[in-house]
Amino acid sequence: MTVAVSLAIETLYAAFASAPRPTEIYHSPLKQLDTTPLLTKPLRTLTDDELSSYAFSVFNTVDEADFAYFFPRLIELTHHEQSILHIELTYQKAIQDRWQDWPIPRREAFQKYLDAVITSFVEEVQGDIADRICGVGGLLDDLTERLCILLQDTHAARENLLTLHEDGGQNHFWDKKRASYLRYIAWLNSDAIFTRVLEIYADAGQ
């Protein structure tokens, strides 16, 4: 995690600090959910294992009333190595919550976080970049324009671009019919990206 992403997550915590801690979490009787740690432990000590069932089911078989309380921690955990949380599904929950209609401080904090994530692609090699791009794809209409940052000549940009090129947009969480996916695939197969990938391989062979 880059310093900018870490700072943006702190801003998220501050923006969502007014969300009350839940005293009860409503869920379908068909859904098995251990709410004890969610209701008793300090937010920032909750683990991905303790939050995984909630994260997967909120907005479906688990009521979303307390989503704002848990949201900063869910985002933070997606940046932990070996996290079992799906990056793509965690971001999808923000879409389901209509994040662009959030109160301005929360919306701006999340936008700041997304900006930091995009910038991090040229600063840090990320083995999970294809998963994160899939998640961000539903959040930013201008994703492909922003991804042109990967044409920069940094080690991280080169490695991350090669990872995306090799992945080919095959993440199964992509909605293959959505315009955002079609734009991403068009960008990935564009002449500019193809040329840059050839340059990277040529430089590596020298």
mmCIF file of C-alpha atoms in Angstrom:
data_model
loop_
_atom_site.group_PDB
_atom_site.id
_atom_site.type_symbol
_atom_site.label_atom_id
_atom_site.label_comp_id
_atom_site.label_asym_id
_atom_site.label_seq_id
_atom_site.Cartn_x
_atom_site.Cartn_y
_atom_site.Cartn_z
ATOM 1 C CA MET A 1 0.000 0.000 0.000
ATOM 2 C CA THR A 2 1.402 3.396 -0.928
ATOM 3 C CA VAL A 3 1.560 6.306 1.506
ATOM 4 C CA ALA A 4 -1.116 8.156 -0.500
ATOM 5 C CA VAL A 5 -3.512 5.200 -0.346
ATOM 6 C CA SER A 6 -2.879 4.824 3.383
ATOM 7 C CA LEU A 7 -3.600 8.516 3.958
ATOM 8 C CA ALA A 8 -6.725 8.315 1.809
ATOM 9 C CA ILE A 9 -7.985 5.433 3.921
ATOM 10 C CA GLU A 10 -7.466 7.536 7.034
ATOM 11 C CA THR A 11 -9.570 10.220 5.351
ATOM 12 C CA LEU A 12 -12.254 7.595 4.737
ATOM 13 C CA TYR A 13 -12.290 6.684 8.411
ATOM 14 C CA ALA A 14 -12.689 10.348 9.318
ATOM 15 C CA ALA A 15 -15.465 10.919 6.788
ATOM 16 C CA PHE A 16 -17.430 7.897 7.997
ATOM 17 C CA ALA A 17 -16.740 8.426 11.697
ATOM 18 C CA SER A 18 -20.277 9.675 12.272
ATOM 19 C CA ALA A 19 -21.740 6.308 11.265
ATOM 20 C CA PRO A 20 -23.002 4.749 14.509
ATOM 21 C CA ARG A 21 -21.710 1.452 15.733
ATOM 22 C CA PRO A 22 -24.460 -1.154 15.278
ATOM 23 C CA THR A 23 -26.149 -2.790 18.235
ATOM 24 C CA GLU A 24 -27.779 -5.417 16.052
ATOM 25 C CA ILE A 25 -27.299 -6.590 12.481
ATOM 26 C CA TYR A 26 -30.426 -7.837 10.783
ATOM 27 C CA HIS A 27 -30.071 -10.705 8.359
ATOM 28 C CA SER A 28 -32.080 -13.458 6.782
ATOM 29 C CA PRO A 29 -32.724 -16.431 9.066
ATOM 30 C CA LEU A 30 -31.296 -18.519 6.256
ATOM 31 C CA LYS A 31 -28.007 -16.652 6.500
ATOM 32 C CA GLN A 32 -25.430 -17.882 9.002
ATOM 33 C CA LEU A 33 -23.636 -14.808 10.326
ATOM 34 C CA ASP A 34 -21.562 -14.535 13.483
ATOM 35 C CA THR A 35 -22.336 -10.985 14.546
ATOM 36 C CA THR A 36 -20.585 -11.133 17.923
ATOM 37 C CA PRO A 37 -17.203 -9.745 16.778
ATOM 38 C CA LEU A 38 -18.921 -7.196 14.510
ATOM 39 C CA LEU A 39 -20.884 -5.821 17.452
ATOM 40 C CA THR A 40 -18.232 -6.017 20.165
ATOM 41 C CA LYS A 41 -14.754 -5.492 18.715
ATOM 42 C CA PRO A 42 -13.285 -2.085 17.836
ATOM 43 C CA LEU A 43 -13.760 -1.443 14.117
ATOM 44 C CA ARG A 44 -10.089 -1.327 13.204
ATOM 45 C CA THR A 45 -9.338 -4.634 14.908
ATOM 46 C CA LEU A 46 -11.902 -6.586 12.874
ATOM 47 C CA THR A 47 -10.214 -9.135 10.611
ATOM 48 C CA ASP A 48 -11.107 -10.076 7.066
ATOM 49 C CA ASP A 49 -12.196 -13.495 8.341
ATOM 50 C CA GLU A 50 -14.644 -11.862 10.769
ATOM 51 C CA LEU A 51 -15.985 -9.509 8.097
ATOM 52 C CA SER A 52 -15.961 -11.808 5.074
ATOM 53 C CA SER A 53 -19.456 -13.227 5.492
ATOM 54 C CA TYR A 54 -20.897 -9.760 6.114
ATOM 55 C CA ALA A 55 -18.999 -8.287 3.168
ATOM 56 C CA PHE A 56 -20.255 -10.990 0.824
ATOM 57 C CA SER A 57 -23.912 -10.803 1.856
ATOM 58 C CA VAL A 58 -24.622 -7.178 2.740
ATOM 59 C CA PHE A 59 -27.318 -5.679 0.467
ATOM 60 C CA ASN A 60 -28.556 -9.213 -0.162
ATOM 61 C CA THR A 61 -29.292 -11.486 2.808
ATOM 62 C CA VAL A 62 -27.755 -9.042 5.310
ATOM 63 C CA ASP A 63 -29.319 -5.635 5.916
ATOM 64 C CA GLU A 64 -27.244 -2.689 4.697
ATOM 65 C CA ALA A 65 -28.224 -0.231 7.456
ATOM 66 C CA ASP A 66 -24.771 -0.449 9.038
ATOM 67 C CA PHE A 67 -22.729 -0.559 5.849
ATOM 68 C CA ALA A 68 -21.330 2.954 6.357
ATOM 69 C CA TYR A 69 -19.885 1.939 9.714
ATOM 70 C CA PHE A 70 -17.968 -1.027 8.301
ATOM 71 C CA PHE A 71 -17.064 0.480 4.921
ATOM 72 C CA PRO A 72 -13.659 2.061 5.757
ATOM 73 C CA ARG A 73 -12.460 -1.148 7.382
ATOM 74 C CA LEU A 74 -13.633 -3.239 4.434
ATOM 75 C CA ILE A 75 -11.708 -0.986 2.059
ATOM 76 C CA GLU A 76 -8.595 -1.082 4.238
ATOM 77 C CA LEU A 77 -8.633 -4.869 4.415
ATOM 78 C CA THR A 78 -8.640 -5.222 0.621
ATOM 79 C CA HIS A 79 -5.102 -3.802 0.721
ATOM 80 C CA HIS A 80 -3.815 -6.400 3.172
ATOM 81 C CA GLU A 81 -1.754 -9.189 1.698
ATOM 82 C CA GLN A 82 -3.481 -12.559 1.769
ATOM 83 C CA SER A 83 -6.862 -10.939 2.514
ATOM 84 C CA ILE A 84 -9.767 -13.259 1.775
ATOM 85 C CA LEU A 85 -12.053 -10.359 0.896
ATOM 86 C CA HIS A 86 -12.850 -10.033 -2.794
ATOM 87 C CA ILE A 87 -11.712 -6.589 -3.936
ATOM 88 C CA GLU A 88 -14.261 -6.614 -6.736
ATOM 89 C CA LEU A 89 -17.227 -7.429 -4.483
ATOM 90 C CA THR A 90 -16.168 -4.898 -1.860
ATOM 91 C CA TYR A 91 -16.151 -2.135 -4.468
ATOM 92 C CA GLN A 92 -19.437 -3.442 -5.870
ATOM 93 C CA LYS A 93 -21.068 -2.756 -2.506
ATOM 94 C CA ALA A 94 -20.263 0.949 -2.889
ATOM 95 C CA ILE A 95 -22.072 0.867 -6.231
ATOM 96 C CA GLN A 96 -25.060 -0.845 -4.649
ATOM 97 C CA ASP A 97 -25.079 1.869 -1.985
ATOM 98 C CA ARG A 98 -25.126 4.536 -4.717
ATOM 99 C CA TRP A 99 -21.886 6.121 -3.556
ATOM 100 C CA GLN A 100 -22.257 9.106 -5.863
ATOM 101 C CA ASP A 101 -25.308 10.106 -3.798
ATOM 102 C CA TRP A 102 -23.466 9.936 -0.473
ATOM 103 C CA PRO A 103 -23.054 13.106 1.622
ATOM 104 C CA ILE A 104 -20.339 15.278 0.107
ATOM 105 C CA PRO A 105 -17.613 14.573 2.724
ATOM 106 C CA ARG A 106 -17.998 10.815 2.274
ATOM 107 C CA ARG A 107 -18.202 11.019 -1.489
ATOM 108 C CA GLU A 108 -15.139 13.231 -1.714
ATOM 109 C CA ALA A 109 -13.184 10.986 0.656
ATOM 110 C CA PHE A 110 -13.964 7.939 -1.452
ATOM 111 C CA GLN A 111 -13.060 9.803 -4.642
ATOM 112 C CA LYS A 112 -9.759 10.805 -3.049
ATOM 113 C CA TYR A 113 -9.144 7.162 -2.218
ATOM 114 C CA LEU A 114 -9.910 6.047 -5.789
ATOM 115 C CA ASP A 115 -7.556 8.728 -7.136
ATOM 116 C CA ALA A 116 -4.806 7.428 -4.840
ATOM 117 C CA VAL A 117 -5.435 3.858 -5.972
ATOM 118 C CA ILE A 118 -5.044 4.802 -9.632
ATOM 119 C CA THR A 119 -1.842 6.732 -8.909
ATOM 120 C CA SER A 120 -0.482 3.762 -6.968
ATOM 121 C CA PHE A 121 -0.395 1.730 -10.179
ATOM 122 C CA VAL A 122 2.755 3.587 -11.262
ATOM 123 C CA GLU A 123 4.328 3.566 -7.804
ATOM 124 C CA GLU A 124 3.937 0.000 -6.581
ATOM 125 C CA VAL A 125 3.905 -3.407 -8.296
ATOM 126 C CA GLN A 126 0.554 -5.003 -7.514
ATOM 127 C CA GLY A 127 -0.061 -8.661 -8.110
ATOM 128 C CA ASP A 128 -3.782 -8.123 -7.621
ATOM 129 C CA ILE A 129 -4.042 -5.211 -10.052
ATOM 130 C CA ALA A 130 -6.378 -7.063 -12.429
ATOM 131 C CA ASP A 131 -8.806 -7.662 -9.559
ATOM 132 C CA ARG A 132 -8.628 -4.051 -8.425
ATOM 133 C CA ILE A 133 -9.121 -2.750 -11.968
ATOM 134 C CA CYS A 134 -12.185 -4.960 -12.283
ATOM 135 C CA GLY A 135 -13.567 -3.446 -9.092
ATOM 136 C CA VAL A 136 -12.725 0.130 -10.000
ATOM 137 C CA GLY A 137 -14.219 -0.406 -13.466
ATOM 138 C CA GLY A 138 -17.730 -0.091 -12.099
ATOM 139 C CA LEU A 139 -16.911 3.018 -10.067
ATOM 140 C CA LEU A 140 -15.179 5.326 -12.549
ATOM 141 C CA ASP A 141 -16.630 6.196 -15.940
ATOM 142 C CA ASP A 142 -13.264 7.572 -17.039
ATOM 143 C CA LEU A 143 -11.245 4.525 -15.987
ATOM 144 C CA THR A 144 -9.557 3.947 -19.345
ATOM 145 C CA GLU A 145 -8.439 7.572 -19.574
ATOM 146 C CA ARG A 146 -6.977 7.286 -16.096
ATOM 147 C CA LEU A 147 -5.227 4.025 -16.920
ATOM 148 C CA CYS A 148 -3.078 5.794 -19.488
ATOM 149 C CA ILE A 149 -0.925 6.550 -16.438
ATOM 150 C CA LEU A 150 0.423 3.023 -16.986
ATOM 151 C CA LEU A 151 2.226 4.236 -20.099
ATOM 152 C CA GLN A 152 4.682 6.014 -17.826
ATOM 153 C CA ASP A 153 8.179 4.593 -17.654
ATOM 154 C CA THR A 154 8.368 3.424 -14.045
ATOM 155 C CA HIS A 155 9.129 -0.106 -12.906
ATOM 156 C CA ALA A 156 5.699 -0.441 -11.309
ATOM 157 C CA ALA A 157 3.908 0.893 -14.387
ATOM 158 C CA ARG A 158 5.717 -1.564 -16.628
ATOM 159 C CA GLU A 159 5.091 -4.583 -14.415
ATOM 160 C CA ASN A 160 1.449 -3.696 -13.761
ATOM 161 C CA LEU A 161 0.749 -3.090 -17.447
ATOM 162 C CA LEU A 162 2.229 -6.476 -18.341
ATOM 163 C CA THR A 163 0.071 -8.124 -15.676
ATOM 164 C CA LEU A 164 -3.066 -6.525 -17.118
ATOM 165 C CA HIS A 165 -2.044 -7.440 -20.654
ATOM 166 C CA GLU A 166 -1.470 -11.065 -19.705
ATOM 167 C CA ASP A 167 -4.745 -11.209 -17.757
ATOM 168 C CA GLY A 168 -6.656 -9.910 -20.783
ATOM 169 C CA GLY A 169 -9.684 -8.813 -18.775
ATOM 170 C CA GLN A 170 -10.613 -12.375 -17.860
ATOM 171 C CA ASN A 171 -11.596 -11.691 -14.245
ATOM 172 C CA HIS A 172 -14.917 -13.480 -13.825
ATOM 173 C CA PHE A 173 -16.398 -10.615 -11.807
ATOM 174 C CA TRP A 174 -16.488 -8.404 -14.896
ATOM 175 C CA ASP A 175 -19.944 -7.925 -16.388
ATOM 176 C CA LYS A 176 -18.986 -8.625 -19.980
ATOM 177 C CA LYS A 177 -22.022 -6.702 -21.276
ATOM 178 C CA ARG A 178 -21.310 -3.452 -19.447
ATOM 179 C CA ALA A 179 -19.941 -0.475 -21.350
ATOM 180 C CA SER A 180 -17.159 -0.103 -18.770
ATOM 181 C CA TYR A 181 -15.868 -3.584 -19.588
ATOM 182 C CA LEU A 182 -16.069 -3.024 -23.336
ATOM 183 C CA ARG A 183 -14.151 0.253 -22.976
ATOM 184 C CA TYR A 184 -11.525 -1.467 -20.863
ATOM 185 C CA ILE A 185 -11.031 -4.288 -23.379
ATOM 186 C CA ALA A 186 -10.803 -1.760 -26.216
ATOM 187 C CA TRP A 187 -8.140 0.132 -24.251
ATOM 188 C CA LEU A 188 -6.265 -3.078 -23.431
ATOM 189 C CA ASN A 189 -6.220 -4.068 -27.118
ATOM 190 C CA SER A 190 -5.411 -0.609 -28.420
ATOM 191 C CA ASP A 191 -2.358 0.135 -30.561
ATOM 192 C CA ALA A 192 -0.894 2.297 -27.802
ATOM 193 C CA ILE A 193 -0.955 -0.533 -25.276
ATOM 194 C CA PHE A 194 0.271 -3.133 -27.768
ATOM 195 C CA THR A 195 3.179 -0.888 -28.753
ATOM 196 C CA ARG A 196 4.075 -0.174 -25.128
ATOM 197 C CA VAL A 197 4.010 -3.871 -24.230
ATOM 198 C CA LEU A 198 6.370 -4.644 -27.114
ATOM 199 C CA GLU A 199 8.701 -1.868 -25.910
ATOM 200 C CA ILE A 200 8.755 -3.292 -22.411
ATOM 201 C CA TYR A 201 9.586 -6.784 -23.635
ATOM 202 C CA ALA A 202 12.253 -5.382 -25.968
ATOM 203 C CA ASP A 203 13.862 -3.401 -23.160
ATOM 204 C CA ALA A 204 13.826 -6.461 -20.900
ATOM 205 C CA GLY A 205 15.630 -8.479 -23.572
ATOM 206 C CA GLN A 206 18.498 -6.028 -23.956
#
